[in-house]
Every structure is written in structure tokens, then in C-alpha cells.
mmCIF file of C-alpha atoms and ligand atoms in Angstrom:
data_model
loop_
_atom_site.group_PDB
_atom_site.id
_atom_site.type_symbol
_atom_site.label_atom_id
_atom_site.label_comp_id
_atom_site.label_asym_id
_atom_site.label_seq_id
_atom_site.Cartn_x
_atom_site.Cartn_y
_atom_site.Cartn_z
ATOM 1 C CA MET A 1 108.348 121.417 54.769
ATOM 2 C CA ASN A 2 109.527 118.235 56.424
ATOM 3 C CA ILE A 3 108.262 116.967 59.760
ATOM 4 C CA GLU A 4 111.085 118.696 61.591
ATOM 5 C CA GLY A 5 110.826 121.961 59.660
ATOM 6 C CA GLY A 6 113.435 121.170 56.974
ATOM 7 C CA ILE A 7 113.494 122.080 53.299
ATOM 8 C CA ASP A 8 110.645 121.295 50.940
ATOM 9 C CA SER A 9 111.022 118.520 48.388
ATOM 10 C CA ILE A 10 110.361 119.190 44.716
ATOM 11 C CA MET A 11 108.284 116.013 44.558
ATOM 12 C CA LYS A 12 104.949 115.798 46.315
ATOM 13 C CA ARG A 13 104.097 112.147 45.730
ATOM 14 C CA ILE A 14 106.127 109.017 45.055
ATOM 15 C CA GLY A 15 105.301 105.339 44.549
ATOM 16 C CA VAL A 16 106.898 102.108 45.708
ATOM 17 C CA LEU A 17 106.600 98.541 44.396
ATOM 18 C CA THR A 18 108.220 95.144 44.906
ATOM 19 C CA SER A 19 108.751 92.926 41.886
ATOM 20 C CA GLY A 20 110.182 89.580 40.800
ATOM 21 C CA GLY A 21 111.182 87.024 43.423
ATOM 22 C CA ASP A 22 110.482 88.087 47.012
ATOM 23 C CA SER A 23 113.242 88.268 49.599
ATOM 24 C CA PRO A 24 113.336 88.701 53.380
ATOM 25 C CA GLY A 25 113.859 92.373 54.199
ATOM 26 C CA MET A 26 111.675 93.736 51.402
ATOM 27 C CA ASN A 27 109.160 94.828 54.052
ATOM 28 C CA ALA A 28 111.839 96.689 55.977
ATOM 29 C CA ALA A 29 112.760 98.456 52.713
ATOM 30 C CA ILE A 30 109.107 99.398 52.022
ATOM 31 C CA ARG A 31 108.854 100.737 55.575
ATOM 32 C CA ALA A 32 111.971 102.844 55.104
ATOM 33 C CA VAL A 33 110.689 104.282 51.810
ATOM 34 C CA VAL A 34 107.318 105.182 53.306
ATOM 35 C CA ARG A 35 108.660 106.655 56.546
ATOM 36 C CA LYS A 36 111.513 108.580 54.924
ATOM 37 C CA ALA A 37 109.197 110.096 52.319
ATOM 38 C CA ILE A 38 106.587 111.089 54.900
ATOM 39 C CA TYR A 39 109.391 112.516 57.047
ATOM 40 C CA HIS A 40 110.126 114.822 54.108
ATOM 41 C CA GLY A 41 106.459 115.740 53.705
ATOM 42 C CA VAL A 42 106.048 113.599 50.585
ATOM 43 C CA GLU A 43 103.045 111.313 50.047
ATOM 44 C CA VAL A 44 103.648 107.647 49.234
ATOM 45 C CA TYR A 45 101.508 105.298 47.177
ATOM 46 C CA GLY A 46 101.988 101.549 47.348
ATOM 47 C CA ILE A 47 101.683 99.697 44.043
ATOM 48 C CA TYR A 48 100.510 96.116 44.596
ATOM 49 C CA GLN A 49 101.670 93.036 42.637
ATOM 50 C CA GLY A 50 104.682 94.697 41.038
ATOM 51 C CA TYR A 51 104.399 95.858 37.436
ATOM 52 C CA ALA A 52 101.124 93.949 37.025
ATOM 53 C CA GLY A 53 99.517 96.245 39.605
ATOM 54 C CA LEU A 54 101.148 99.250 37.987
ATOM 55 C CA ILE A 55 99.419 98.412 34.698
ATOM 56 C CA SER A 56 96.042 97.596 36.286
ATOM 57 C CA GLY A 57 96.137 100.536 38.696
ATOM 58 C CA ASP A 58 96.218 98.519 41.940
ATOM 59 C CA ILE A 59 97.612 101.551 43.746
ATOM 60 C CA ARG A 60 96.805 102.720 47.288
ATOM 61 C CA LYS A 61 97.973 105.531 49.538
ATOM 62 C CA MET A 62 100.231 104.479 52.405
ATOM 63 C CA GLU A 63 100.384 106.127 55.807
ATOM 64 C CA LEU A 64 102.893 105.874 58.635
ATOM 65 C CA GLY A 65 100.737 103.125 60.155
ATOM 66 C CA SER A 66 100.572 101.128 56.882
ATOM 67 C CA VAL A 67 104.103 99.964 57.520
ATOM 68 C CA GLY A 68 103.826 99.413 61.271
ATOM 69 C CA ASP A 69 104.771 95.973 62.569
ATOM 70 C CA ILE A 70 106.310 94.730 59.314
ATOM 71 C CA ILE A 71 110.047 95.298 59.827
ATOM 72 C CA HIS A 72 110.493 91.743 61.127
ATOM 73 C CA ARG A 73 108.307 89.966 58.567
ATOM 74 C CA GLY A 74 109.523 88.052 55.506
ATOM 75 C CA GLY A 75 107.823 88.343 52.105
ATOM 76 C CA THR A 76 106.362 91.652 50.957
ATOM 77 C CA ILE A 77 103.137 93.351 52.089
ATOM 78 C CA LEU A 78 102.847 94.868 48.599
ATOM 79 C CA TYR A 79 102.974 91.366 47.077
ATOM 80 C CA THR A 80 104.992 90.694 43.997
ATOM 81 C CA ALA A 81 104.319 89.290 40.556
ATOM 82 C CA ARG A 82 105.949 88.544 37.266
ATOM 83 C CA CYS A 83 104.377 90.507 34.414
ATOM 84 C CA GLU A 84 105.168 89.762 30.766
ATOM 85 C CA GLU A 85 103.055 92.690 29.544
ATOM 86 C CA PHE A 86 105.416 95.163 31.185
ATOM 87 C CA LYS A 87 108.199 94.000 28.893
ATOM 88 C CA THR A 88 106.301 95.571 25.995
ATOM 89 C CA LEU A 89 106.242 99.269 25.138
ATOM 90 C CA GLU A 90 102.441 99.260 25.401
ATOM 91 C CA GLY A 91 102.587 97.799 28.907
ATOM 92 C CA GLN A 92 105.144 100.366 29.990
ATOM 93 C CA LYS A 93 103.001 103.205 28.595
ATOM 94 C CA LYS A 94 99.969 101.902 30.469
ATOM 95 C CA GLY A 95 102.045 101.893 33.659
ATOM 96 C CA ILE A 96 103.138 105.484 33.157
ATOM 97 C CA GLU A 97 99.530 106.537 32.493
ATOM 98 C CA GLN A 98 98.505 105.031 35.839
ATOM 99 C CA LEU A 99 101.346 106.796 37.631
ATOM 100 C CA LYS A 100 100.252 110.094 36.099
ATOM 101 C CA LYS A 101 96.606 109.422 36.954
ATOM 102 C CA PHE A 102 97.559 109.087 40.624
ATOM 103 C CA GLY A 103 99.822 112.153 40.475
ATOM 104 C CA ILE A 104 102.911 110.061 41.276
ATOM 105 C CA GLU A 105 106.135 111.798 40.234
ATOM 106 C CA GLY A 106 108.836 109.271 41.135
ATOM 107 C CA LEU A 107 109.053 105.538 41.776
ATOM 108 C CA VAL A 108 111.127 103.194 43.956
ATOM 109 C CA VAL A 109 111.399 99.655 42.562
ATOM 110 C CA ILE A 110 112.564 96.959 44.986
ATOM 111 C CA GLY A 111 113.614 93.746 43.227
ATOM 112 C CA GLY A 112 116.218 91.907 41.205
ATOM 113 C CA ASP A 113 117.768 92.560 37.812
ATOM 114 C CA GLY A 114 114.556 91.803 35.888
ATOM 115 C CA SER A 115 112.764 94.420 37.971
ATOM 116 C CA PHE A 116 115.643 96.820 37.336
ATOM 117 C CA ALA A 117 115.231 96.299 33.574
ATOM 118 C CA GLY A 118 111.636 97.509 34.000
ATOM 119 C CA ALA A 119 112.821 100.480 36.082
ATOM 120 C CA GLN A 120 115.343 101.361 33.389
ATOM 121 C CA LYS A 121 112.558 101.408 30.784
ATOM 122 C CA LEU A 122 110.471 103.772 32.919
ATOM 123 C CA THR A 123 113.420 106.146 33.250
ATOM 124 C CA GLU A 124 114.029 105.970 29.488
ATOM 125 C CA HIS A 125 110.411 107.050 28.986
ATOM 126 C CA GLY A 126 111.097 110.049 31.241
ATOM 127 C CA PHE A 127 109.673 108.684 34.503
ATOM 128 C CA PRO A 128 112.159 109.067 37.418
ATOM 129 C CA THR A 129 112.849 105.675 38.970
ATOM 130 C CA VAL A 130 115.343 104.362 41.541
ATOM 131 C CA GLY A 131 116.133 100.655 42.036
ATOM 132 C CA VAL A 132 116.710 98.961 45.408
ATOM 133 C CA PRO A 133 118.385 95.523 45.151
ATOM 134 C CA GLY A 134 116.177 92.892 46.798
ATOM 135 C CA THR A 135 116.996 89.258 46.061
ATOM 136 C CA ILE A 136 118.426 86.328 48.010
ATOM 137 C CA ASP A 137 120.775 85.579 45.102
ATOM 138 C CA ASN A 138 123.230 88.459 45.751
ATOM 139 C CA ASP A 139 123.668 88.697 41.988
ATOM 140 C CA ILE A 140 123.290 92.443 41.418
ATOM 141 C CA PRO A 141 126.390 94.453 40.464
ATOM 142 C CA GLY A 142 126.926 97.766 42.271
ATOM 143 C CA THR A 143 126.333 96.451 45.768
ATOM 144 C CA ASP A 144 128.293 94.096 48.000
ATOM 145 C CA PHE A 145 125.051 92.671 49.370
ATOM 146 C CA THR A 146 121.447 92.500 48.235
ATOM 147 C CA ILE A 147 118.518 92.597 50.664
ATOM 148 C CA GLY A 148 117.640 89.030 51.693
ATOM 149 C CA PHE A 149 120.976 87.370 51.011
ATOM 150 C CA ASP A 150 122.075 87.295 54.648
ATOM 151 C CA THR A 151 118.773 85.828 55.836
ATOM 152 C CA ALA A 152 118.804 83.146 53.137
ATOM 153 C CA LEU A 153 122.428 82.380 53.978
ATOM 154 C CA ASN A 154 121.518 81.800 57.619
ATOM 155 C CA THR A 155 118.545 79.643 56.624
ATOM 156 C CA VAL A 156 120.839 77.483 54.491
ATOM 157 C CA ILE A 157 123.411 77.256 57.298
ATOM 158 C CA ASP A 158 120.716 76.162 59.738
ATOM 159 C CA ALA A 159 119.521 73.473 57.309
ATOM 160 C CA ILE A 160 123.036 72.180 56.615
ATOM 161 C CA ASP A 161 123.814 72.065 60.363
ATOM 162 C CA LYS A 162 120.808 69.797 60.799
ATOM 163 C CA ILE A 163 121.775 67.620 57.858
ATOM 164 C CA ARG A 164 125.302 67.384 59.260
ATOM 165 C CA ASP A 165 123.966 65.780 62.468
ATOM 166 C CA THR A 166 122.283 63.000 60.552
ATOM 167 C CA ALA A 167 125.183 62.734 58.089
ATOM 168 C CA THR A 168 127.561 62.043 60.990
ATOM 169 C CA SER A 169 125.229 59.468 62.497
ATOM 170 C CA HIS A 170 124.835 57.569 59.245
ATOM 171 C CA ASP A 171 128.229 57.893 57.634
ATOM 172 C CA ARG A 172 126.902 59.178 54.340
ATOM 173 C CA THR A 173 127.686 61.677 51.636
ATOM 174 C CA TYR A 174 125.195 64.499 51.406
ATOM 175 C CA VAL A 175 124.649 66.674 48.354
ATOM 176 C CA ILE A 176 122.748 69.881 49.099
ATOM 177 C CA GLU A 177 121.392 71.999 46.266
ATOM 178 C CA VAL A 178 121.009 75.656 47.170
ATOM 179 C CA MET A 179 119.348 78.535 45.301
ATOM 180 C CA GLY A 180 121.065 81.503 43.678
ATOM 181 C CA ARG A 181 119.985 81.340 40.020
ATOM 182 C CA ASN A 182 123.183 81.837 38.019
ATOM 183 C CA ALA A 183 125.157 83.106 41.006
ATOM 184 C CA GLY A 184 127.167 80.939 43.390
ATOM 185 C CA ASP A 185 127.184 83.333 46.368
ATOM 186 C CA LEU A 186 124.697 81.447 48.526
ATOM 187 C CA ALA A 187 126.488 78.156 47.861
ATOM 188 C CA LEU A 188 129.937 79.613 48.456
ATOM 189 C CA TRP A 189 129.103 81.480 51.661
ATOM 190 C CA SER A 190 127.027 78.650 53.149
ATOM 191 C CA GLY A 191 129.584 76.037 52.115
ATOM 192 C CA LEU A 192 132.398 78.012 53.707
ATOM 193 C CA ALA A 193 130.342 78.695 56.840
ATOM 194 C CA ASP A 194 129.461 75.043 57.142
ATOM 195 C CA GLY A 195 132.836 73.538 56.336
ATOM 196 C CA ALA A 196 131.532 71.686 53.297
ATOM 197 C CA GLU A 197 134.052 69.297 51.718
ATOM 198 C CA THR A 198 133.175 70.545 48.260
ATOM 199 C CA ILE A 199 131.415 73.616 46.889
ATOM 200 C CA VAL A 200 130.289 73.623 43.280
ATOM 201 C CA ILE A 201 129.447 77.033 41.798
ATOM 202 C CA PRO A 202 128.831 78.285 38.266
ATOM 203 C CA GLU A 203 131.655 80.852 38.430
ATOM 204 C CA ALA A 204 134.411 78.222 38.821
ATOM 205 C CA ASP A 205 135.103 75.084 36.788
ATOM 206 C CA HIS A 206 134.797 71.859 38.689
ATOM 207 C CA ASP A 207 136.443 68.555 38.023
ATOM 208 C CA ILE A 208 134.389 65.557 39.085
ATOM 209 C CA ASP A 209 137.507 63.340 39.304
ATOM 210 C CA GLN A 210 139.070 65.780 41.741
ATOM 211 C CA ILE A 211 135.889 65.920 43.810
ATOM 212 C CA ILE A 212 135.809 62.143 44.007
ATOM 213 C CA SER A 213 139.456 61.787 45.000
ATOM 214 C CA ARG A 214 138.884 64.436 47.678
ATOM 215 C CA LEU A 215 135.929 62.397 49.006
ATOM 216 C CA GLN A 216 138.012 59.230 48.962
ATOM 217 C CA ARG A 217 140.910 60.896 50.791
ATOM 218 C CA GLY A 218 138.437 61.962 53.480
ATOM 219 C CA GLN A 219 137.049 58.433 53.784
ATOM 220 C CA GLU A 220 140.556 57.006 54.083
ATOM 221 C CA ARG A 221 141.389 59.214 57.007
ATOM 222 C CA GLY A 222 138.188 58.172 58.742
ATOM 223 C CA LYS A 223 135.831 61.044 57.961
ATOM 224 C CA LYS A 224 132.317 60.070 59.002
ATOM 225 C CA HIS A 225 130.545 62.073 56.321
ATOM 226 C CA SER A 226 130.966 64.466 53.454
ATOM 227 C CA ILE A 227 128.921 67.512 52.578
ATOM 228 C CA ILE A 228 128.819 68.814 49.040
ATOM 229 C CA VAL A 229 127.047 72.107 48.365
ATOM 230 C CA VAL A 230 125.910 72.578 44.773
ATOM 231 C CA ALA A 231 124.590 75.888 43.442
ATOM 232 C CA GLU A 232 121.419 75.532 41.360
ATOM 233 C CA GLY A 233 123.189 77.435 38.577
ATOM 234 C CA VAL A 234 125.487 74.457 38.020
ATOM 235 C CA GLY A 235 122.691 71.992 37.408
ATOM 236 C CA SER A 236 120.584 69.514 39.293
ATOM 237 C CA GLY A 237 121.752 68.317 42.703
ATOM 238 C CA MET A 238 119.988 65.031 41.942
ATOM 239 C CA ASP A 239 122.130 64.373 38.857
ATOM 240 C CA PHE A 240 125.225 65.349 40.772
ATOM 241 C CA GLY A 241 124.380 63.004 43.652
ATOM 242 C CA ARG A 242 123.687 60.127 41.257
ATOM 243 C CA GLU A 243 127.064 60.525 39.607
ATOM 244 C CA ILE A 244 128.918 60.668 42.928
ATOM 245 C CA SER A 245 127.091 57.599 44.175
ATOM 246 C CA GLU A 246 127.755 55.613 40.981
ATOM 247 C CA ARG A 247 131.424 56.486 40.909
ATOM 248 C CA THR A 248 132.282 56.110 44.600
ATOM 249 C CA GLY A 249 129.803 53.448 45.644
ATOM 250 C CA ALA A 250 129.157 55.622 48.733
ATOM 251 C CA GLU A 251 125.635 55.980 50.009
ATOM 252 C CA THR A 252 124.619 59.435 48.841
ATOM 253 C CA ARG A 253 121.598 61.504 49.780
ATOM 254 C CA VAL A 254 120.438 64.631 47.982
ATOM 255 C CA THR A 255 118.543 67.510 49.577
ATOM 256 C CA VAL A 256 117.107 70.312 47.454
ATOM 257 C CA LEU A 257 116.459 73.116 49.927
ATOM 258 C CA GLY A 258 114.061 74.993 47.628
ATOM 259 C CA HIS A 259 111.762 77.779 48.745
ATOM 260 C CA ILE A 260 112.453 77.621 52.481
ATOM 261 C CA GLN A 261 115.443 79.738 51.485
ATOM 262 C CA ARG A 262 113.194 82.613 50.409
ATOM 263 C CA GLY A 263 111.127 82.954 53.566
ATOM 264 C CA GLY A 264 111.530 83.772 57.210
ATOM 265 C CA SER A 265 112.113 86.753 59.408
ATOM 266 C CA PRO A 266 114.966 88.931 58.085
ATOM 267 C CA THR A 267 118.233 88.951 60.030
ATOM 268 C CA GLY A 268 119.434 92.091 61.762
ATOM 269 C CA PHE A 269 121.864 92.668 58.901
ATOM 270 C CA ASP A 270 119.095 92.545 56.295
ATOM 271 C CA ARG A 271 116.785 94.814 58.306
ATOM 272 C CA VAL A 272 119.501 97.438 58.674
ATOM 273 C CA LEU A 273 120.581 97.128 55.038
ATOM 274 C CA ALA A 274 116.972 97.413 53.832
ATOM 275 C CA SER A 275 116.341 100.441 56.043
ATOM 276 C CA ARG A 276 119.461 102.206 54.779
ATOM 277 C CA LEU A 277 118.898 101.397 51.101
ATOM 278 C CA GLY A 278 115.164 102.222 51.150
ATOM 279 C CA ALA A 279 115.808 105.599 52.770
ATOM 280 C CA LYS A 280 118.693 106.339 50.389
ATOM 281 C CA ALA A 281 116.439 105.648 47.391
ATOM 282 C CA VAL A 282 113.997 108.294 48.619
ATOM 283 C CA ASP A 283 116.806 110.804 49.202
ATOM 284 C CA LEU A 284 118.051 110.298 45.656
ATOM 285 C CA LEU A 285 114.593 110.698 44.102
ATOM 286 C CA LEU A 286 113.984 113.867 46.092
ATOM 287 C CA GLU A 287 117.378 115.223 45.005
ATOM 288 C CA GLY A 288 116.231 114.793 41.409
ATOM 289 C CA GLN A 289 118.262 111.661 40.617
ATOM 290 C CA ALA A 290 116.711 109.097 38.282
ATOM 291 C CA GLY A 291 117.771 105.920 36.535
ATOM 292 C CA VAL A 292 120.040 104.831 39.376
ATOM 293 C CA THR A 293 120.296 101.882 41.740
ATOM 294 C CA VAL A 294 121.353 102.076 45.369
ATOM 295 C CA GLY A 295 123.844 99.767 46.994
ATOM 296 C CA ILE A 296 126.350 99.277 49.749
ATOM 297 C CA GLU A 297 130.085 99.020 49.057
ATOM 298 C CA ASN A 298 132.596 98.730 51.912
ATOM 299 C CA ASN A 299 129.728 99.645 54.257
ATOM 300 C CA LYS A 300 129.131 102.971 52.485
ATOM 301 C CA LEU A 301 125.910 103.799 50.677
ATOM 302 C CA VAL A 302 126.489 104.270 46.955
ATOM 303 C CA HIS A 303 124.464 104.680 43.785
ATOM 304 C CA HIS A 304 125.172 103.715 40.207
ATOM 305 C CA ASP A 305 123.651 104.302 36.806
ATOM 306 C CA ILE A 306 121.026 101.587 36.256
ATOM 307 C CA THR A 307 122.105 100.918 32.661
ATOM 308 C CA GLU A 308 125.681 100.381 33.780
ATOM 309 C CA VAL A 309 124.494 98.017 36.543
ATOM 310 C CA LEU A 310 122.439 96.011 34.051
ATOM 311 C CA GLN A 311 125.374 95.754 31.657
ATOM 312 C CA ARG A 312 127.894 94.652 34.269
ATOM 313 C CA LYS A 313 128.262 90.969 35.022
ATOM 314 C CA HIS A 314 127.979 89.773 38.593
ATOM 315 C CA SER A 315 131.271 88.447 39.895
ATOM 316 C CA ILE A 316 132.153 86.262 42.832
ATOM 317 C CA ASP A 317 135.009 86.538 45.311
ATOM 318 C CA LEU A 318 137.323 83.878 43.907
ATOM 319 C CA ASP A 319 139.760 84.309 46.829
ATOM 320 C CA MET A 320 136.970 83.116 49.064
ATOM 321 C CA TYR A 321 136.398 80.137 46.793
ATOM 322 C CA ARG A 322 140.092 79.233 46.952
ATOM 323 C CA LEU A 323 139.996 79.588 50.735
ATOM 324 C CA SER A 324 137.056 77.184 50.938
ATOM 325 C CA GLN A 325 139.144 74.638 49.030
ATOM 326 C CA GLU A 326 142.195 75.165 51.211
ATOM 327 C CA LEU A 327 140.201 74.719 54.407
ATOM 328 C CA SER A 328 138.466 71.534 53.293
ATOM 329 C CA ILE A 329 141.510 69.448 52.336
HETATM 330 P P1 LIG B 401 113.760 89.719 39.362
HETATM 331 O O1 LIG B 401 113.459 91.175 39.491
HETATM 332 O O2 LIG B 401 113.703 89.007 40.675
HETATM 333 O O3 LIG B 401 115.021 89.479 38.582
HETATM 334 P P2 LIG B 401 112.189 88.903 37.006
HETATM 335 O O4 LIG B 401 113.352 88.692 36.144
HETATM 336 O O5 LIG B 401 111.094 87.923 36.968
HETATM 337 O O6 LIG B 401 112.558 89.039 38.559
HETATM 338 O O7 LIG B 401 111.572 90.333 36.642
HETATM 339 C C1 LIG B 401 110.459 90.851 37.326
HETATM 340 C C2 LIG B 401 109.563 91.623 36.383
HETATM 341 O O8 LIG B 401 110.277 92.751 35.870
HETATM 342 C C3 LIG B 401 109.111 90.875 35.135
HETATM 343 O O9 LIG B 401 108.027 90.013 35.370
HETATM 344 C C4 LIG B 401 108.695 92.038 34.243
HETATM 345 O O10 LIG B 401 107.444 92.549 34.610
HETATM 346 C C5 LIG B 401 109.763 93.088 34.580
HETATM 347 N N1 LIG B 401 110.836 93.020 33.574
HETATM 348 C C6 LIG B 401 111.810 92.096 33.452
HETATM 349 N N2 LIG B 401 112.594 92.327 32.367
HETATM 350 C C7 LIG B 401 112.086 93.439 31.777
HETATM 351 C C8 LIG B 401 112.435 94.207 30.624
HETATM 352 N N3 LIG B 401 113.453 93.863 29.841
HETATM 353 N N4 LIG B 401 111.690 95.291 30.324
HETATM 354 C C9 LIG B 401 110.652 95.658 31.111
HETATM 355 N N5 LIG B 401 110.271 94.979 32.215
HETATM 356 C C10 LIG B 401 110.965 93.902 32.548
#
């Protein structure tokens, strides 16, 4: 029976882990999983260090209080790790043995597409698993937003705002390399939000001659500075900056924002998203669903088959890319 006298769940005990790269809001998702499960009278076990802890049995019971005071904290209280052994059948079998040893009947995996590949394997071996998309890259199909993207976006915006002040004072061209792995979302959204002159993303071809003539047009009409946002998926910001500097003769500075983009207190948007997705994952497990990922599409909670999600290619909003070009003429 649930806390408020509702219907019994078929599962008595579930597990939760975070895996791959951390992202702000993962803690809010863990909290939602734990509280929603306990609300339904289901016990929750936290698995530490992702799949590495699953294999080694670093598994501990969580209570309501275990997730107190974490909703506003970046990182993940369960820690995360990358684990090559889990990519092997033997590693996966060891993980399932541990889950059985602890009497865990279903698992919530919070992470990116690598973590989802692990979750898919568990489901294939008959262990019910639900994936929650947590990554700053926003590169997971089946959801408009991943947990952590909005926070990272605001971190990048804050950094570019600061760089803009000094760019204006010194009359320079600034190249800023932002994270996102093979996805250009962080670069596109931050570039649009910051009025960057040029945004270079892996999903759209770029023409260096065009970029240079755009910079020169800006200089001619007296622009004090130029900001170019380059997604890491395109290549090195350093190389890009060197080429711009050589070809225009303009003083060019390169900033690689790096891991500051992964930390920090999650924004309100990410906390709410994480709370909704974490709770939805528990609902699905308790309804007997397995091998699915949760997401948000047009502000509605959705779920999709995990194999389909892994097969689909992430796409970017090319209308938004065109808009960024139109607005930065
Ligand atoms: P992310 O989840 O952020 O994309 P990774 O790609 O590093 O991060 O994946 C996290 C972990 O998920 C890996 O270290 C590994 O333990 C597990 N994993 C990744 N790919 C597979 C796979 N094909 N089969 C089983 N486990 C996998």
C-alpha cells in the first residue's frame, strides 16, 4: 500500500544509478526516484559509481532523508564512473547477479546514450530498466531537453557575457569553444542567446571564407568586437582561432570553457525537469514497463523504446540555426 493508502506495486525494491558524464540536476532526479518509490511503498537502493558499482556491489539502501538537501546541488551524490567491463557480457551478468543478491527487481539509469546502451543490455537479459536522460549535451533522441542542458546553457551565457565586456574594451575577436560532444545544441542556444556573430556547429556546414567576410563587414561598419562560438564537435577552438587570426590579421583570443560547463547549481528548469522525469521513470517501472527511456516533448512527459532511441540520430533545430545567421548580419 502506498503512503496515502493507494494500490500496491508489483515491485518491492528498485535500484537507481547515475552513469557517464555528470550533469546538473542528476541529484534532483535521484531525489525524485527515491521519494516517488517510497511514496508507493517501494524500497530504493542506490548503486554508487555507475555500472562499476553495480559490478562490485557498491549498493546501499536509501531513505527519504538520504536525498534531503540535494535538489539544488550539482554533480551526483551517487557518483558516476565509466566502466569498460560493463560493455562485456560477463560484466553485465555480474551486474545482474548483484541486483538479484540485493533483491532489486527494477533499475533506473540516469545518464547519456552510453549509459542507455548499458540499460538496453540489462533489459535484453531480462532485467527491467528505465533510462532517464541526464547530460549537458542535449543529444538524446526522444526528449526535447536532457537534464543539465539548461544549467550548462546558462553557465555558458554567463561566461560569454563576461568575455563580451572585455571584447568590447579591447576591440578583439573572441573564439569560444563550448562542450556538447557531437551535438551543437549548447553552441547554438548560447550563441543565439548571446548574439554571437558566428556559430559553428557539427550539424551544419560552415564556410571559413563566409565567416571571414562576415567579420570584415562587421569591422567596416565599426563593430568593436566579434564573438564566434564553436562547438567542440567541430574541432579545436584553438585551431579555428589561429586560422581566423592568420587570415584577417585581427587580434584573436580563444577561450575553451571546459568543465565549468558541467558544474553548478541546477536551474529551476532543470530541477523541475529532473523531478518530473525521475518520478515518471518510477511510475513506468511500477506499471511493468521495461526497456524504455523517459523524455519531455512539447512539455508533455513521454516514453520511448530504448532501442529505437539508441538507433535514432540526434537532430538540431535548423530553423534556429538559420535565425541565428539572420540576426547576426
Ligand atoms: P554517457 O552515458 O554520458 O554517454 P559513456 O558513453 O561513457 O557516457 O557511457 C557510460 C557507461 O555506460 C560506460 O562506461 C559503460 O559502463 C556503459 N556502456 C556504454 N556503452 C555500453 C554498451 N554498448 N554496452 C554496455 N554498457 C555500455
